[in-house]
Coordinates of C-alpha atoms in Angstrom, one line a residue:
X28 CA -23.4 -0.7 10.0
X29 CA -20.7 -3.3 10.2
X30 CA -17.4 -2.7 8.3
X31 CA -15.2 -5.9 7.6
X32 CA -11.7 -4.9 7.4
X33 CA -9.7 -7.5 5.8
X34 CA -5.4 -7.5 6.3
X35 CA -6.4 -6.4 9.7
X36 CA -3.0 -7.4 10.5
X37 CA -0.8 -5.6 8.1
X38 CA 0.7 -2.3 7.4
X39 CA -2.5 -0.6 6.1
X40 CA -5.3 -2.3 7.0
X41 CA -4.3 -2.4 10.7
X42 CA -4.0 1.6 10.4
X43 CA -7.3 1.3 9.3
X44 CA -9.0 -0.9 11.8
X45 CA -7.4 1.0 14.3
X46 CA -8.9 4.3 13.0
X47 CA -11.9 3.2 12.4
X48 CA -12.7 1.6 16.1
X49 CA -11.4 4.9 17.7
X50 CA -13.9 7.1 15.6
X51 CA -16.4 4.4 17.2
X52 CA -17.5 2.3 14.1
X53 CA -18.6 -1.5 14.2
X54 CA -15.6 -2.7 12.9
X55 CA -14.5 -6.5 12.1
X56 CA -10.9 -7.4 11.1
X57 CA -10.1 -10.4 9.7
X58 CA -7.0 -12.4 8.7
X59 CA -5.8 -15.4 7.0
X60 CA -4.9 -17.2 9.8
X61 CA -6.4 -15.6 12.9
X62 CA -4.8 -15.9 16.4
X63 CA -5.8 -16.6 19.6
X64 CA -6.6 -13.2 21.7
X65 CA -6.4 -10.7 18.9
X66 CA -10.2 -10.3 18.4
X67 CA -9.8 -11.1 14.4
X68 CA -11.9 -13.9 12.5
X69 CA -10.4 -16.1 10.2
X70 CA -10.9 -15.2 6.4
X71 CA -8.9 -16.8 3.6
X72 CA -10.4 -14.7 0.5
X73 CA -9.3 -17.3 -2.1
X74 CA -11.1 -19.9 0.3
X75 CA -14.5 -21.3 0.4
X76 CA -17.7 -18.9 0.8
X77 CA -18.2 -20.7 3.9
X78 CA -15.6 -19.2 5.5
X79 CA -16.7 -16.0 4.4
X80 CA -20.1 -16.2 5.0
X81 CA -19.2 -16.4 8.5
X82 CA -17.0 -13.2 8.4
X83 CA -19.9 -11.2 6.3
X84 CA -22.5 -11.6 8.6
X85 CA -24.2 -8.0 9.1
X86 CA -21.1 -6.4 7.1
X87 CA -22.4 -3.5 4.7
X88 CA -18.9 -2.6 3.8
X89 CA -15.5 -3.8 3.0
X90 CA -11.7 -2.9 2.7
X91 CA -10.8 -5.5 0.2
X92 CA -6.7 -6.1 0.7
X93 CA -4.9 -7.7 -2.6
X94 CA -5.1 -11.4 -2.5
X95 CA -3.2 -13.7 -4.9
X96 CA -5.3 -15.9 -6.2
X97 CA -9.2 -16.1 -7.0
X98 CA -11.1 -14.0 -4.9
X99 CA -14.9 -14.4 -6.9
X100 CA -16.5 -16.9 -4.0
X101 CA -15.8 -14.1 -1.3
X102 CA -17.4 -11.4 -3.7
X103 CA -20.4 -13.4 -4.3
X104 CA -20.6 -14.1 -0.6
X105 CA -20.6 -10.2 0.0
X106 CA -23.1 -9.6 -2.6
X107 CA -25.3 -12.1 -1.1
X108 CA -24.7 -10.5 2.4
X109 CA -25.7 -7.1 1.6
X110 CA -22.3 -5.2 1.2
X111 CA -23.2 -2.1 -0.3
X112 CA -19.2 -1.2 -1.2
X113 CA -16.1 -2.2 -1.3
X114 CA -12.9 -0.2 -1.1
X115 CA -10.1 -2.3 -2.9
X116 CA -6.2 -1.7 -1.9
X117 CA -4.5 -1.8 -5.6
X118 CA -1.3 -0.5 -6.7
X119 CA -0.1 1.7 -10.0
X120 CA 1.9 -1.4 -10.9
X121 CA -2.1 -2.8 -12.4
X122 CA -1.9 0.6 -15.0
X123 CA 2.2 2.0 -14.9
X124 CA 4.4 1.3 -17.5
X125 CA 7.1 -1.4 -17.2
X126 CA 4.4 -3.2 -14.7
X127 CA 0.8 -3.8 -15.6
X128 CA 1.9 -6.2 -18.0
X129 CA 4.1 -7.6 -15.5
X130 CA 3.3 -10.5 -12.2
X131 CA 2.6 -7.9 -10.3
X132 CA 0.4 -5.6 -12.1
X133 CA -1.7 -8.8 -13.5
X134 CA -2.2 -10.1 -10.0
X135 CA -3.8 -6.3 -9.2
X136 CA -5.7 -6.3 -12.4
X137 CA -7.1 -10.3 -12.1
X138 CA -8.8 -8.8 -8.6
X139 CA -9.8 -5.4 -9.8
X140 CA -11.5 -7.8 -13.0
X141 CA -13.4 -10.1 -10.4
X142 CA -14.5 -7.2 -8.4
X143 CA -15.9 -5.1 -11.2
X144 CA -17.7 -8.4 -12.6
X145 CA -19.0 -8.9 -9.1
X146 CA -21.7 -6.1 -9.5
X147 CA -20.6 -4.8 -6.4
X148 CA -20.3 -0.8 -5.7
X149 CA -16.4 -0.1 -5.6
X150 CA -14.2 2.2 -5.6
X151 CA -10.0 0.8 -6.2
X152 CA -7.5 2.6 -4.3
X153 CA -4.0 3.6 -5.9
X154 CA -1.6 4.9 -3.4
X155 CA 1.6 6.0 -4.6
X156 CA 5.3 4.7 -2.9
X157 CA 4.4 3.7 0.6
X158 CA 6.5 5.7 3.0
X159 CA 6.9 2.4 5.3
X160 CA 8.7 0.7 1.9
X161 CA 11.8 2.9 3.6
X162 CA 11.8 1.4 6.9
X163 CA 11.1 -2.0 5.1
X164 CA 14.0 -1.8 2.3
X165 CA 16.4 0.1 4.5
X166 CA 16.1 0.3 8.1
X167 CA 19.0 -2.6 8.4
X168 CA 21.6 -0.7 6.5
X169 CA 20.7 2.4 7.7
X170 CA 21.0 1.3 11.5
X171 CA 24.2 -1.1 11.0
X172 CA 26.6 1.5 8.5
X173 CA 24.6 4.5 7.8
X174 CA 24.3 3.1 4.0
X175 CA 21.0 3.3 1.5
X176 CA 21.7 1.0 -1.2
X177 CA 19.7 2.0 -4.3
X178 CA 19.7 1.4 -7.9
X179 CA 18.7 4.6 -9.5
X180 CA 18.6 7.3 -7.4
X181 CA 17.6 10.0 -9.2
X182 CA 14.0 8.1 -10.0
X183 CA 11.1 10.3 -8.6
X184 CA 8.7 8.9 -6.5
X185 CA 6.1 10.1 -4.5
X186 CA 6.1 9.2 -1.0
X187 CA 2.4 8.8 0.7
X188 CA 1.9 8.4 4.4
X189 CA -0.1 5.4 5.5
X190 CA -2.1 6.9 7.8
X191 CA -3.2 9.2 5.2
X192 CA -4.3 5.9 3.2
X193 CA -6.2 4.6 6.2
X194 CA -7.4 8.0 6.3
X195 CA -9.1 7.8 2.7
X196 CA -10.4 4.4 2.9
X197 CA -11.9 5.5 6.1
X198 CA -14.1 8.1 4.5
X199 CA -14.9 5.9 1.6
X200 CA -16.3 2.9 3.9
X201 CA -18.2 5.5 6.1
X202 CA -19.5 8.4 3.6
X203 CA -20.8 8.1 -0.2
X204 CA -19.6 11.8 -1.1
X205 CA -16.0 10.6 -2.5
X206 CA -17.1 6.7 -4.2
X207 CA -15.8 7.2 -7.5
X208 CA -14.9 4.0 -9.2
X209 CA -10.6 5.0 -8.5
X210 CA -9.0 7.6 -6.7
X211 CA -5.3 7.8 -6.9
X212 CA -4.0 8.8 -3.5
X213 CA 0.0 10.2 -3.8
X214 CA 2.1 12.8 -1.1
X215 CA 2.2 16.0 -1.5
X216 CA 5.7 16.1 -4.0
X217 CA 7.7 14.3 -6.3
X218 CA 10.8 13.0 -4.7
X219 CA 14.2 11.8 -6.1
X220 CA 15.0 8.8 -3.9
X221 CA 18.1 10.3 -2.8
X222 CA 15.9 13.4 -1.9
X223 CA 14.4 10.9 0.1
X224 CA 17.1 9.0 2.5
X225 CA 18.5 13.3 2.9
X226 CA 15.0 13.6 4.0
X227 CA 15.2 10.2 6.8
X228 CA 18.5 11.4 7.8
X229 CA 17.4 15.1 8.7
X230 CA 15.2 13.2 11.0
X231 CA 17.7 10.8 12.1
X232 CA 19.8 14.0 13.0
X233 CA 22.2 12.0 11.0
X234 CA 24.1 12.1 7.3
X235 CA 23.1 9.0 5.2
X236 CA 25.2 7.8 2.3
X237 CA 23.6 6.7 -1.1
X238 CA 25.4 3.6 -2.5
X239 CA 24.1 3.1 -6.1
X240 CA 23.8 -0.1 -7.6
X241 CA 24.3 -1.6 -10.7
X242 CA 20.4 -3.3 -11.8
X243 CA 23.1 -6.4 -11.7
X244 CA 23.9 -5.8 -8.1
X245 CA 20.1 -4.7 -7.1
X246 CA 19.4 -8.6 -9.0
X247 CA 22.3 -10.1 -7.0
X248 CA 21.1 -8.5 -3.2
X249 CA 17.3 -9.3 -4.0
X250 CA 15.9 -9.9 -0.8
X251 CA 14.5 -13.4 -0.3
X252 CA 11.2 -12.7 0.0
X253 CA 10.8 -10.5 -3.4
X254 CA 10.6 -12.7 -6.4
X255 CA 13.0 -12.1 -8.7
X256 CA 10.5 -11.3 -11.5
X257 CA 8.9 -8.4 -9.3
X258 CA 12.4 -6.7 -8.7
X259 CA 13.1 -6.6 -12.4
X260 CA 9.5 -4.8 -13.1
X261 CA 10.3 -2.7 -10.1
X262 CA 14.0 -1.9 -11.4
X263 CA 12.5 -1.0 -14.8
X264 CA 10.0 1.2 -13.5
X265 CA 12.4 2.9 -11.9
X266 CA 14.7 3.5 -14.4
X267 CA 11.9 4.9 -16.4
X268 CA 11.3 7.3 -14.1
X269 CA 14.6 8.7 -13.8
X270 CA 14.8 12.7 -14.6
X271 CA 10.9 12.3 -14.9
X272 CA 8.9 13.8 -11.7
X273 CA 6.3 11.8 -10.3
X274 CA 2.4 12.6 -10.4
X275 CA 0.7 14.7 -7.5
X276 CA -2.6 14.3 -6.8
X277 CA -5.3 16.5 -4.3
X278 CA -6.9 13.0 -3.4
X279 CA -6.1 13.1 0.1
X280 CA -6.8 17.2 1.1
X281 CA -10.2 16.2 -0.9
X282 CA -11.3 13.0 0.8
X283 CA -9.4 13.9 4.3
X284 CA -10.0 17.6 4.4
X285 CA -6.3 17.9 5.3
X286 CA -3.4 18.4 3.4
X287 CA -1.1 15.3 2.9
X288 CA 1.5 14.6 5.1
X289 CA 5.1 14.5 4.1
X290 CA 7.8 11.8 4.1
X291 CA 9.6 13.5 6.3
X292 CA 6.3 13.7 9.0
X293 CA 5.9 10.2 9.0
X294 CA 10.3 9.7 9.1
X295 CA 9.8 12.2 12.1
X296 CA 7.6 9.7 13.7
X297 CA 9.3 6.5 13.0
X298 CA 12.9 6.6 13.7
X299 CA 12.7 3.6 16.0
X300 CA 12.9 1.1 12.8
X301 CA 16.6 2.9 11.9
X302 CA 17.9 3.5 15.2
X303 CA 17.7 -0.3 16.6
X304 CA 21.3 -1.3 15.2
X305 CA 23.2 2.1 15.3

């Protein structure tokens, strides 16, 4: 069978593509705007089934990556294809506190809504704090002055490797034993986020320092491509969780057969990201 892996460019689903051609699966990745050379197709989900016909062809299964905006003209397309299932990338924020309410959390529930009225087989994927979001939020600071700025440190979070993600959605895309219609996928322990930059900085070889921030100042240094309203859900959540550890699951040991990995694995493996400015 055919597996279309959508986001074949991005943090997870190019894990996943990956993984799945080297265990020797048909594999097709896709992306909004394909390049010349990369071997993807061309699929804008919020686009015309056209499109998607076209990327469908043979496909029996499907990593579905968030989209913003409506994705019901691919999922008709896929159910007039023959997928079989789909394995949907979603996020807490579409059920946590202080977020499903919020822009984020109803962008994740609008797609999880259009999927489950699709008549589709499913099965939504919620993995816990990314451990990439680290090199993403902090790998300038931390490589220019040795600084993590972070409002609320004491939060708990729950780091998750991406590979172990890929790892999941491989097994659901390939096997029926694990298709439930969720599985929440976390790390192994709840971590204080200034457990977590000790953690980086033990395998940096180097002390990090925690600046904490006001939510003011977290508002004020906003980067420019996180919409103000998404911070302040994000800031909220993490107040909440302050003093309050985060949720473990046995998702990925289950799936996997192997024990999640731990922040400091993957910080072990991707020092590169921190080092470039030091």
């Amino acid at each position: 069978m055919t597996i279309l892996v959508t986001g074949a460019r991005g943090n997870l689903g190019g894990r996943l593509f990956r993984l799945l051609a080297q265990r020797g699966h048909a594999v097709r990745g896709s992306a909004r705007a394909a390049a010349g050379g990369d071997g993807l197709v061309e699929l804008d989900l919020t686009a015309p089934a056209e499109q998607a016909e076209r990327a469908l062809r043979g496909v029996e299964a499907v990593f579905l990556y968030p989209a913003r905006g409506p994705v019901d003209g691919f999922l008709r397309a896929a159910g007039e294809a023959g997928v079989r299932h789909v394995v949907l990338l979603s996020s807490p924020a579409a059920y946590e506190a202080h977020e499903h309410d919020r822009a984020l959390g109803l962008a994740h529930r609008a797609v999880e809504r259009a999927l489950d009225a699709s008549g589709l087989g499913y099965t939504v994927l919620y993995p816990s704090w990314l451990a990439t979001n680290a090199a993403r939020d902090w790998a300038g600071s931390v490589g220019s002055t040795g600084t993590v700025e972070i409002a609320f440190p004491e939060a708990q979070f729950n780091p998750i490797h991406p590979d172990d993600v890929a790892a999941v959605a491989a097994e659901l895309l390939t096997g029926r034993a694990h298709r439930a219609r969720m599985q929440v996928l976390t790390g192994p322990r709840s971590m204080r986020l200034r457990e977590v930059v000790a953690e980086l900085g033990a395998a940096l070889g180097r002390e990090l320092r925690v600046e904490e921030l006001s939510r003011e100042q977290a508002l004020e240094r906003r980067a420019a491509w996180l919409p103000e309203p998404v911070l302040s859900a994000l800031l909220d959540a993490a107040e909440a969780a302050v003093g309050v550890p985060a949720p473990v699951t046995n998702a990925v040991e289950r799936i996997t057969g192997r024990p999640a990995r731990s922040f400091g694995e993957w910080a072990a493996a991707n020092r590169e990201p921190f080092e470039g400015l030091s």
